[in-house]
Amino acid sequence: MDNTPETMETKSRNIYEKFQDWILAKKNRLSHQKVDRSWREEDEYYTFNIGGFSGGTKDRPEFSARYYYEISQLIDVISEYDISAERSLEIGSGYGRVSPWIGRHSSDHYGVEPNSKVRKKSQKLYPGITWTGDRLPDLEFEQESFDLVVTWTVLQHIPPSLIQESIEEIERVTTEDAVVLICEETVGDAGSHTWPRSVESYKEAFADFTLIDHKTRTVEPTYPEHAGEIMIFKR
Ligand SMILES: C[S@@+](CC[C@H](N)C(=O)[O-])C[C@H]1O[C@@H](n2cnc3c(N)ncnc32)[C@H](O)[C@@H]1O
């Protein structure tokens, strides 16, 4: 057996490095588990966790990448369709991750979020936006209140028993020339809190609107699945 001090040092360095890899892998697994559990802790809402987001990215670099890709695409769609609003509404705004980017293209922007914990965050961070705690299918707004309505990964969490009513509620609060922009999961099996619906089924459900385009949602390249579609509807 070679027990020279140099060999012993190499051996212990190898063991140390393996141990470090093991700790890192364990930490990653734990952070995934923590993220995945959090939506259940939020009761019935599938929602964003403060500092991360449920069932989503596992660390800050991935979160930053997701944010970069999603916001770039949102800005591109807004610019391509020349979207600007007098009064706009984002339904299911979470802690306001996407909200200010929509608000930039509107004279008067509203965010609706039933989860008061995350809504309080957005209220503090974006005081120029009006926040309410409504919840689909019941919005406390008069009919034809908004010329732009956005849902970003929200309708996919509304159960089959409430989805048509929720879409009719969106139609009720929109003006005659409104744009509705939705970004939702479209493929895969239904889970305990997510119901992917095809573009075709959204097209049918938004009976008062015409689907003018749809694009695959772009997220970080390490995301393992299809991330859904952005759909643009006009009256
Ligand atoms: C996956 S999060 C998306 C949050 C935000 N749109 C974003 O992209 O950062 C889904 C959000 O929809 C909200 N939500 C769930 N059911 C809702 C309902 N029936 N009406 C309005 N919002 C709802 C949740 O509380 C949660 O904040």
Tab-separated table of C-alpha atoms and ligand atoms in Angstrom:
chain	number	residue	atom	x	y	z
A	1	MET	CA	0.000	0.000	0.000
A	2	ASP	CA	1.317	3.432	-0.899
A	3	ASN	CA	1.009	5.530	2.212
A	4	THR	CA	3.395	8.326	1.364
A	5	PRO	CA	2.319	11.754	2.642
A	6	GLU	CA	1.672	12.915	-0.991
A	7	THR	CA	-0.654	9.972	-1.735
A	8	MET	CA	-2.485	10.431	1.556
A	9	GLU	CA	-2.974	14.097	0.763
A	10	THR	CA	-4.361	13.305	-2.705
A	11	LYS	CA	-6.717	10.711	-1.225
A	12	SER	CA	-8.067	13.047	1.421
A	13	ARG	CA	-8.490	15.810	-1.171
A	14	ASN	CA	-10.537	13.414	-3.352
A	15	ILE	CA	-12.704	12.423	-0.398
A	16	TYR	CA	-13.188	16.080	0.510
A	17	GLU	CA	-14.198	16.977	-3.078
A	18	LYS	CA	-16.647	14.060	-3.254
A	19	PHE	CA	-18.119	15.191	0.052
A	20	GLN	CA	-18.510	18.738	-1.277
A	21	ASP	CA	-20.308	17.399	-4.399
A	22	TRP	CA	-22.588	15.339	-2.193
A	23	ILE	CA	-23.417	18.374	-0.017
A	24	LEU	CA	-24.132	20.495	-3.104
A	25	ALA	CA	-26.416	17.825	-4.621
A	26	LYS	CA	-28.239	17.466	-1.302
A	27	LYS	CA	-28.664	21.249	-1.033
A	28	ASN	CA	-30.097	21.399	-4.570
A	29	ARG	CA	-32.515	18.561	-3.830
A	30	LEU	CA	-33.635	20.246	-0.639
A	31	SER	CA	-34.169	23.592	-2.330
A	32	HIS	CA	-36.348	21.880	-4.976
A	33	GLN	CA	-38.365	20.135	-2.283
A	34	LYS	CA	-38.773	23.393	-0.378
A	35	VAL	CA	-40.023	25.207	-3.475
A	36	ASP	CA	-42.365	22.394	-4.432
A	37	ARG	CA	-44.008	22.244	-1.012
A	38	SER	CA	-44.633	25.938	-0.684
A	39	TRP	CA	-47.779	26.154	-2.833
A	40	ARG	CA	-49.489	23.699	-0.502
A	41	GLU	CA	-48.563	25.859	2.460
A	42	GLU	CA	-50.386	28.723	0.770
A	43	ASP	CA	-53.698	26.889	1.135
A	44	GLU	CA	-55.741	26.795	-2.048
A	45	TYR	CA	-53.626	29.237	-4.046
A	46	TYR	CA	-50.940	28.081	-6.359
A	47	THR	CA	-48.811	31.085	-5.803
A	48	PHE	CA	-45.435	32.672	-5.659
A	49	ASN	CA	-43.368	32.199	-2.589
A	50	ILE	CA	-41.596	35.284	-1.285
A	51	GLY	CA	-38.075	35.126	-2.662
A	52	GLY	CA	-38.727	32.457	-5.223
A	53	PHE	CA	-41.674	30.923	-6.870
A	54	SER	CA	-43.562	27.785	-6.259
A	55	GLY	CA	-42.844	24.824	-8.474
A	56	GLY	CA	-40.509	26.974	-10.496
A	57	THR	CA	-36.883	27.927	-10.648
A	58	LYS	CA	-34.580	26.397	-8.074
A	59	ASP	CA	-32.169	29.257	-7.460
A	60	ARG	CA	-31.502	32.914	-8.212
A	61	PRO	CA	-29.531	32.386	-11.433
A	62	GLU	CA	-32.440	30.364	-12.870
A	63	PHE	CA	-34.955	32.855	-11.548
A	64	SER	CA	-33.038	35.700	-13.210
A	65	ALA	CA	-32.864	33.759	-16.466
A	66	ARG	CA	-36.597	32.987	-16.387
A	67	TYR	CA	-37.335	36.630	-15.703
A	68	TYR	CA	-35.062	37.766	-18.530
A	69	TYR	CA	-36.612	35.415	-21.106
A	70	GLU	CA	-40.214	35.995	-20.062
A	71	ILE	CA	-40.019	39.753	-19.815
A	72	SER	CA	-38.144	40.015	-23.137
A	73	GLN	CA	-40.928	38.073	-24.804
A	74	LEU	CA	-43.669	40.086	-23.098
A	75	ILE	CA	-42.039	43.341	-24.239
A	76	ASP	CA	-41.665	41.980	-27.780
A	77	VAL	CA	-45.340	40.972	-27.949
A	78	ILE	CA	-46.460	44.357	-26.589
A	79	SER	CA	-44.325	46.087	-29.189
A	80	GLU	CA	-45.307	43.786	-32.104
A	81	TYR	CA	-49.030	44.355	-31.498
A	82	ASP	CA	-48.572	47.986	-30.501
A	83	ILE	CA	-50.435	47.367	-27.253
A	84	SER	CA	-51.172	50.413	-25.145
A	85	ALA	CA	-54.068	50.858	-22.767
A	86	GLU	CA	-56.017	53.583	-21.068
A	87	ARG	CA	-57.040	51.224	-18.279
A	88	SER	CA	-55.478	47.791	-17.893
A	89	LEU	CA	-55.918	44.856	-15.563
A	90	GLU	CA	-53.643	42.000	-14.622
A	91	ILE	CA	-55.495	39.141	-12.952
A	92	GLY	CA	-53.504	36.891	-10.582
A	93	SER	CA	-50.622	39.339	-10.308
A	94	GLY	CA	-48.764	37.518	-7.500
A	95	TYR	CA	-46.224	39.874	-5.947
A	96	GLY	CA	-46.128	41.995	-9.089
A	97	ARG	CA	-43.379	40.196	-10.984
A	98	VAL	CA	-44.836	41.043	-14.411
A	99	SER	CA	-47.119	43.921	-13.367
A	100	PRO	CA	-44.923	47.018	-13.844
A	101	TRP	CA	-43.972	45.879	-17.340
A	102	ILE	CA	-47.650	45.889	-18.289
A	103	GLY	CA	-48.260	49.101	-16.336
A	104	ARG	CA	-45.660	50.918	-18.446
A	105	HIS	CA	-48.019	50.638	-21.412
A	106	SER	CA	-51.126	51.818	-19.602
A	107	SER	CA	-52.304	55.135	-18.158
A	108	ASP	CA	-54.043	53.391	-15.263
A	109	HIS	CA	-53.004	49.873	-14.277
A	110	TYR	CA	-54.791	47.526	-11.842
A	111	GLY	CA	-53.602	44.262	-10.318
A	112	VAL	CA	-55.935	41.654	-8.840
A	113	GLU	CA	-54.458	39.121	-6.438
A	114	PRO	CA	-56.484	37.092	-3.904
A	115	ASN	CA	-53.478	36.051	-1.829
A	116	SER	CA	-53.063	38.948	0.621
A	117	LYS	CA	-49.546	37.945	1.659
A	118	VAL	CA	-48.068	38.439	-1.787
A	119	ARG	CA	-50.421	41.314	-2.647
A	120	LYS	CA	-49.068	43.291	0.319
A	121	LYS	CA	-45.585	42.932	-1.158
A	122	SER	CA	-46.696	44.303	-4.501
A	123	GLN	CA	-48.563	47.171	-2.821
A	124	LYS	CA	-45.352	48.289	-1.139
A	125	LEU	CA	-43.154	47.793	-4.175
A	126	TYR	CA	-45.407	49.381	-6.810
A	127	PRO	CA	-47.562	52.074	-5.177
A	128	GLY	CA	-48.438	53.537	-8.595
A	129	ILE	CA	-50.554	50.471	-9.419
A	130	THR	CA	-54.011	49.912	-7.883
A	131	TRP	CA	-54.208	46.504	-6.148
A	132	THR	CA	-57.342	44.609	-5.178
A	133	GLY	CA	-58.014	41.174	-3.679
A	134	ASP	CA	-60.637	39.960	-6.161
A	135	ARG	CA	-60.711	36.419	-7.347
A	136	LEU	CA	-62.029	34.944	-10.576
A	137	PRO	CA	-64.805	34.293	-11.418
A	138	ASP	CA	-65.888	37.408	-9.455
A	139	LEU	CA	-64.333	40.758	-10.262
A	140	GLU	CA	-65.608	43.873	-8.513
A	141	PHE	CA	-65.360	46.039	-11.613
A	142	GLU	CA	-68.078	47.495	-13.779
A	143	GLN	CA	-68.564	46.054	-17.213
A	144	GLU	CA	-66.328	47.387	-19.994
A	145	SER	CA	-63.788	48.787	-17.501
A	146	PHE	CA	-60.546	47.738	-19.240
A	147	ASP	CA	-59.072	47.892	-22.730
A	148	LEU	CA	-56.286	45.472	-21.812
A	149	VAL	CA	-56.507	42.379	-19.593
A	150	VAL	CA	-53.555	40.080	-18.888
A	151	THR	CA	-53.297	36.714	-17.160
A	152	TRP	CA	-49.818	35.231	-16.833
A	153	THR	CA	-49.925	31.579	-15.687
A	154	VAL	CA	-53.208	32.045	-13.826
A	155	LEU	CA	-56.102	30.520	-15.813
A	156	GLN	CA	-54.189	27.234	-15.830
A	157	HIS	CA	-54.773	27.080	-12.058
A	158	ILE	CA	-58.529	27.616	-12.294
A	159	PRO	CA	-60.411	24.313	-12.036
A	160	PRO	CA	-62.665	23.041	-14.847
A	161	SER	CA	-65.818	23.862	-12.848
A	162	LEU	CA	-64.948	27.606	-12.848
A	163	ILE	CA	-62.973	28.231	-16.029
A	164	GLN	CA	-65.814	29.152	-18.413
A	165	GLU	CA	-67.415	31.465	-15.855
A	166	SER	CA	-63.999	33.061	-15.233
A	167	ILE	CA	-63.442	33.706	-18.937
A	168	GLU	CA	-66.932	35.197	-19.277
A	169	GLU	CA	-66.095	37.484	-16.345
A	170	ILE	CA	-62.963	38.659	-18.199
A	171	GLU	CA	-65.120	39.307	-21.266
A	172	ARG	CA	-67.623	41.240	-19.137
A	173	VAL	CA	-65.025	43.721	-17.818
A	174	THR	CA	-63.410	44.406	-21.216
A	175	THR	CA	-64.273	47.199	-23.647
A	176	GLU	CA	-65.388	46.768	-27.244
A	177	ASP	CA	-61.845	47.280	-28.595
A	178	ALA	CA	-59.985	45.419	-25.854
A	179	VAL	CA	-56.932	43.198	-26.113
A	180	VAL	CA	-56.670	40.124	-23.881
A	181	LEU	CA	-53.212	38.642	-23.443
A	182	ILE	CA	-52.925	35.300	-21.721
A	183	CYS	CA	-49.910	33.101	-21.048
A	184	GLU	CA	-50.927	29.630	-19.905
A	185	GLU	CA	-49.880	26.003	-19.903
A	186	THR	CA	-51.335	24.246	-22.925
A	187	VAL	CA	-49.950	20.714	-22.927
A	188	GLY	CA	-49.626	17.889	-20.430
A	189	ASP	CA	-51.889	16.158	-17.991
A	190	ALA	CA	-53.956	17.899	-15.360
A	191	GLY	CA	-52.380	17.814	-11.909
A	192	SER	CA	-53.747	18.628	-8.487
A	193	HIS	CA	-53.449	22.389	-9.056
A	194	THR	CA	-52.835	22.844	-12.801
A	195	TRP	CA	-55.121	22.242	-15.763
A	196	PRO	CA	-53.307	22.660	-19.087
A	197	ARG	CA	-55.775	23.629	-21.858
A	198	SER	CA	-55.068	23.711	-25.571
A	199	VAL	CA	-54.947	26.930	-27.570
A	200	GLU	CA	-58.017	25.633	-29.426
A	201	SER	CA	-59.996	25.267	-26.196
A	202	TYR	CA	-59.096	28.839	-25.112
A	203	LYS	CA	-60.127	30.021	-28.569
A	204	GLU	CA	-63.538	28.430	-28.103
A	205	ALA	CA	-63.913	29.642	-24.519
A	206	PHE	CA	-63.203	33.304	-25.416
A	207	ALA	CA	-66.297	33.313	-27.608
A	208	ASP	CA	-66.538	37.128	-27.876
A	209	PHE	CA	-62.898	37.428	-28.986
A	210	THR	CA	-60.748	36.451	-31.966
A	211	LEU	CA	-57.419	34.780	-31.413
A	212	ILE	CA	-55.021	36.813	-33.531
A	213	ASP	CA	-51.772	35.023	-32.684
A	214	HIS	CA	-50.081	32.656	-30.281
A	215	LYS	CA	-46.432	32.003	-29.478
A	216	THR	CA	-44.656	29.395	-27.408
A	217	ARG	CA	-43.694	30.890	-24.064
A	218	THR	CA	-39.931	31.267	-23.813
A	219	VAL	CA	-38.251	30.444	-20.509
A	220	GLU	CA	-34.722	29.431	-19.472
A	221	PRO	CA	-33.259	26.670	-21.711
A	222	THR	CA	-32.812	24.333	-18.738
A	223	TYR	CA	-36.595	24.185	-18.180
A	224	PRO	CA	-37.460	20.545	-18.854
A	225	GLU	CA	-40.929	20.884	-20.425
A	226	HIS	CA	-43.040	22.884	-22.824
A	227	ALA	CA	-43.708	26.088	-20.905
A	228	GLY	CA	-47.066	27.040	-22.418
A	229	GLU	CA	-48.321	29.556	-24.969
A	230	ILE	CA	-48.854	33.279	-25.090
A	231	MET	CA	-52.202	33.991	-26.752
A	232	ILE	CA	-53.311	37.369	-28.044
A	233	PHE	CA	-57.047	37.953	-28.394
A	234	LYS	CA	-58.908	40.936	-29.811
A	235	ARG	CA	-62.608	41.691	-30.038
B	1	LIG	C1	-48.325	31.007	-10.885
B	1	LIG	S1	-48.853	32.464	-10.072
B	1	LIG	C2	-48.517	33.733	-11.320
B	1	LIG	C3	-48.325	35.113	-10.725
B	1	LIG	C4	-47.983	36.209	-11.727
B	1	LIG	N1	-48.955	36.261	-12.790
B	1	LIG	C5	-46.583	36.054	-12.316
B	1	LIG	O1	-46.438	35.562	-13.449
B	1	LIG	O2	-45.628	36.405	-11.642
B	1	LIG	C6	-50.640	32.349	-10.151
B	1	LIG	C7	-51.332	33.492	-9.425
B	1	LIG	O3	-52.732	33.455	-9.676
B	1	LIG	C8	-53.426	33.720	-8.466
B	1	LIG	N2	-54.758	33.098	-8.564
B	1	LIG	C9	-55.091	31.793	-8.365
B	1	LIG	N3	-56.406	31.613	-8.536
B	1	LIG	C10	-56.917	32.834	-8.862
B	1	LIG	C11	-58.239	33.305	-9.157
B	1	LIG	N4	-59.288	32.482	-9.141
B	1	LIG	N5	-58.412	34.621	-9.447
B	1	LIG	C12	-57.350	35.461	-9.459
B	1	LIG	N6	-56.081	35.076	-9.183
B	1	LIG	C13	-55.871	33.779	-8.884
B	1	LIG	C14	-52.555	33.092	-7.389
B	1	LIG	O4	-52.817	33.604	-6.111
B	1	LIG	C15	-51.152	33.407	-7.911
B	1	LIG	O5	-50.641	34.613	-7.442
